[in-house]
Amino acid sequence: MTSADRRTTGVVEYQIPLRTVALSAAFFAVMTALFAYFAIAGHGPAIAGAAVGAVLFGRLFVRIIVRAALRRPAVVLSGEGMRFQSGSHVSWDEVASVAVFPGTSGVAWKGFIGVELRDPEAYLGRISYNHRRHARAGIARGFGPIRMQAEAFPVPMDEVVATMSRFHPGLVVHA
């Protein structure tokens, strides 16, 4: 299948499940309220730390609510490649392989899909500073620069990998 043939096979968008968004928003709201309480009722140097915590968790709360309202997909798979919510794009020609890292339990950690790139430095050069730090941490741990958490998908990880293989038939998948 040529690159032109892959482009015509459609697009698959994966939205972050509303349950994940709701749980994240609830967590950030509770943490913001706790830190705000400690900042108001605290004494001494704990007031400054609590105020910083309230601001940081409040920012995360607002960010998750805005993302939920915009309902942009977490990942878009197409014949061209993968586009992420962050705005970065990876073509299938850049992807060397993917690996599924299953979670330790259904409650604690559901796992992720790791994407290994042929030239990770080229990818790192075109993403934001925060995403670059996250990608470098993954490379240092041997996971590859792109890690897609299972919680970001409304379907099982195996189905996501099958869709990736459909768009990129020569994709090497490590179990």
Coordinates of C-alpha atoms in Angstrom, one line a residue:
M1 CA 0.0 0.0 0.0
T2 CA 1.5 3.3 -1.0
S3 CA 1.4 6.5 1.0
A4 CA -1.2 7.9 -1.3
D5 CA -3.4 4.8 -0.8
R6 CA -3.2 5.2 3.0
R7 CA -4.3 8.8 2.9
T8 CA -7.7 7.8 1.4
T9 CA -8.6 5.2 4.1
G10 CA -10.2 7.7 6.5
V11 CA -9.4 9.3 9.8
V12 CA -9.9 7.9 13.3
E13 CA -10.3 10.4 16.2
Y14 CA -10.0 9.3 19.8
Q15 CA -11.6 11.6 22.4
I16 CA -10.6 11.4 26.0
P17 CA -13.5 9.7 27.8
L18 CA -15.7 12.0 29.8
R19 CA -15.2 9.8 32.9
T20 CA -11.4 10.5 32.8
V21 CA -12.1 14.3 32.3
A22 CA -14.6 14.3 35.2
L23 CA -12.3 12.5 37.6
S24 CA -9.3 14.7 36.7
A25 CA -11.4 17.9 37.1
A26 CA -12.8 16.7 40.4
F27 CA -9.3 15.9 41.7
F28 CA -7.9 19.3 40.6
A29 CA -11.0 21.1 42.2
V30 CA -10.5 19.3 45.5
M31 CA -6.8 20.0 45.6
T32 CA -7.4 23.6 44.7
A33 CA -9.9 24.0 47.5
L34 CA -7.6 22.3 50.0
F35 CA -4.6 24.5 49.2
A36 CA -6.8 27.6 49.2
Y37 CA -8.1 26.6 52.7
F38 CA -4.6 26.1 54.0
A39 CA -3.5 29.4 52.4
I40 CA -6.3 31.3 54.2
A41 CA -6.2 29.4 57.5
G42 CA -2.4 28.7 57.6
H43 CA 0.3 30.2 59.7
G44 CA 3.8 31.2 58.8
P45 CA 5.7 30.0 55.7
A46 CA 3.0 27.4 55.0
I47 CA 0.7 30.2 53.7
A48 CA 3.0 30.9 50.7
G49 CA 3.3 27.2 49.8
A50 CA -0.4 26.6 50.0
A51 CA -1.1 29.7 47.9
V52 CA 1.3 28.5 45.2
G53 CA -0.4 25.0 45.3
A54 CA -3.8 26.6 45.0
V55 CA -2.8 28.6 42.0
L56 CA -1.1 25.6 40.3
F57 CA -3.9 23.2 40.9
G58 CA -6.5 25.9 40.0
R59 CA -4.7 26.4 36.6
L60 CA -4.8 22.6 36.0
F61 CA -8.5 22.6 36.9
V62 CA -9.3 25.4 34.4
R63 CA -7.2 23.7 31.8
I64 CA -9.0 20.4 32.0
I65 CA -12.4 22.2 31.9
V66 CA -11.4 24.2 28.8
R67 CA -10.1 21.0 27.1
A68 CA -13.4 19.2 28.0
A69 CA -15.4 22.1 26.5
L70 CA -13.4 22.2 23.3
R71 CA -13.7 18.4 22.9
R72 CA -10.6 18.2 20.7
P73 CA -9.5 14.6 20.2
A74 CA -6.5 13.4 22.1
V75 CA -5.1 11.5 19.1
V76 CA -6.1 11.6 15.4
L77 CA -4.9 8.7 13.3
S78 CA -4.9 9.0 9.5
G79 CA -3.1 7.9 6.5
E80 CA -0.7 10.8 7.0
G81 CA 0.3 9.8 10.5
M82 CA -0.7 10.8 14.1
R83 CA -1.7 14.2 15.3
F84 CA -1.9 14.9 19.0
Q85 CA -3.9 17.2 21.2
S86 CA -0.8 19.2 21.8
G87 CA -0.7 20.1 18.0
S88 CA 2.4 18.0 17.2
H89 CA 2.3 15.6 14.2
V90 CA 4.2 12.5 13.4
S91 CA 4.1 10.9 10.0
W92 CA 4.1 7.2 9.6
D93 CA 7.5 7.3 7.8
E94 CA 8.9 8.6 11.1
V95 CA 7.5 5.7 13.2
A96 CA 9.9 2.8 13.7
S97 CA 7.7 0.7 16.0
V98 CA 5.1 0.8 18.7
A99 CA 4.9 -1.2 21.9
V100 CA 2.1 -1.9 24.3
F101 CA 3.0 -1.6 28.0
P102 CA 0.1 -3.1 29.9
G103 CA -0.8 -1.7 33.3
T104 CA -0.2 -3.2 36.7
S105 CA -3.8 -3.3 37.6
G106 CA -7.2 -2.1 36.4
V107 CA -7.3 0.6 39.1
A108 CA -3.8 1.9 39.6
W109 CA -2.3 2.2 36.2
K110 CA -3.8 1.1 32.9
G111 CA -0.7 1.2 30.8
F112 CA 0.3 3.0 27.7
I113 CA 1.3 2.7 24.1
G114 CA 5.0 3.7 23.4
V115 CA 5.9 5.0 20.0
E116 CA 9.6 4.6 18.9
L117 CA 10.7 7.0 16.2
R118 CA 13.4 6.6 13.6
D119 CA 14.8 10.1 14.4
P120 CA 13.6 11.2 17.8
E121 CA 15.8 14.4 17.7
A122 CA 13.9 15.7 14.7
Y123 CA 10.6 15.2 16.6
L124 CA 12.1 16.8 19.8
G125 CA 13.1 19.8 17.8
R126 CA 9.6 20.7 16.8
I127 CA 7.6 20.2 20.0
S128 CA 7.2 22.6 23.0
Y129 CA 9.6 22.7 25.9
N130 CA 7.3 20.9 28.3
H131 CA 6.5 18.2 25.8
R132 CA 10.2 17.9 25.1
R133 CA 11.0 17.3 28.8
H134 CA 8.4 14.6 28.9
A135 CA 9.6 13.0 25.8
R136 CA 13.3 13.0 26.9
A137 CA 12.2 11.3 30.2
G138 CA 10.5 8.6 28.2
I139 CA 13.6 8.1 26.1
A140 CA 15.8 7.9 29.2
R141 CA 13.6 5.1 30.5
G142 CA 13.7 3.2 27.2
F143 CA 10.0 3.8 26.3
G144 CA 10.4 6.1 23.3
P145 CA 9.6 9.8 23.0
I146 CA 5.8 9.4 22.6
R147 CA 3.7 7.7 25.2
M148 CA -0.1 7.6 24.9
Q149 CA -1.8 6.7 28.2
A150 CA -4.6 4.1 28.1
E151 CA -6.9 6.6 29.9
A152 CA -6.8 8.8 26.8
F153 CA -8.7 6.3 24.7
P154 CA -12.4 5.2 24.9
V155 CA -11.3 1.8 23.5
P156 CA -8.7 -0.8 24.5
M157 CA -5.1 -0.2 23.6
D158 CA -5.1 -3.3 21.3
E159 CA -7.8 -1.7 19.2
V160 CA -5.8 1.6 18.9
V161 CA -2.7 -0.4 17.8
A162 CA -4.8 -2.3 15.3
T163 CA -6.0 1.0 13.9
M164 CA -2.4 2.2 13.7
S165 CA -1.5 -1.0 11.8
R166 CA -4.4 -0.4 9.4
F167 CA -3.0 3.0 8.5
H168 CA 0.6 1.8 8.5
P169 CA 0.7 -1.8 7.3
G170 CA 4.4 -2.3 7.9
L171 CA 4.2 -1.1 11.5
V172 CA 6.3 -3.2 13.9
V173 CA 4.4 -3.9 17.1
H174 CA 6.1 -5.2 20.2
A175 CA 3.9 -6.9 22.8

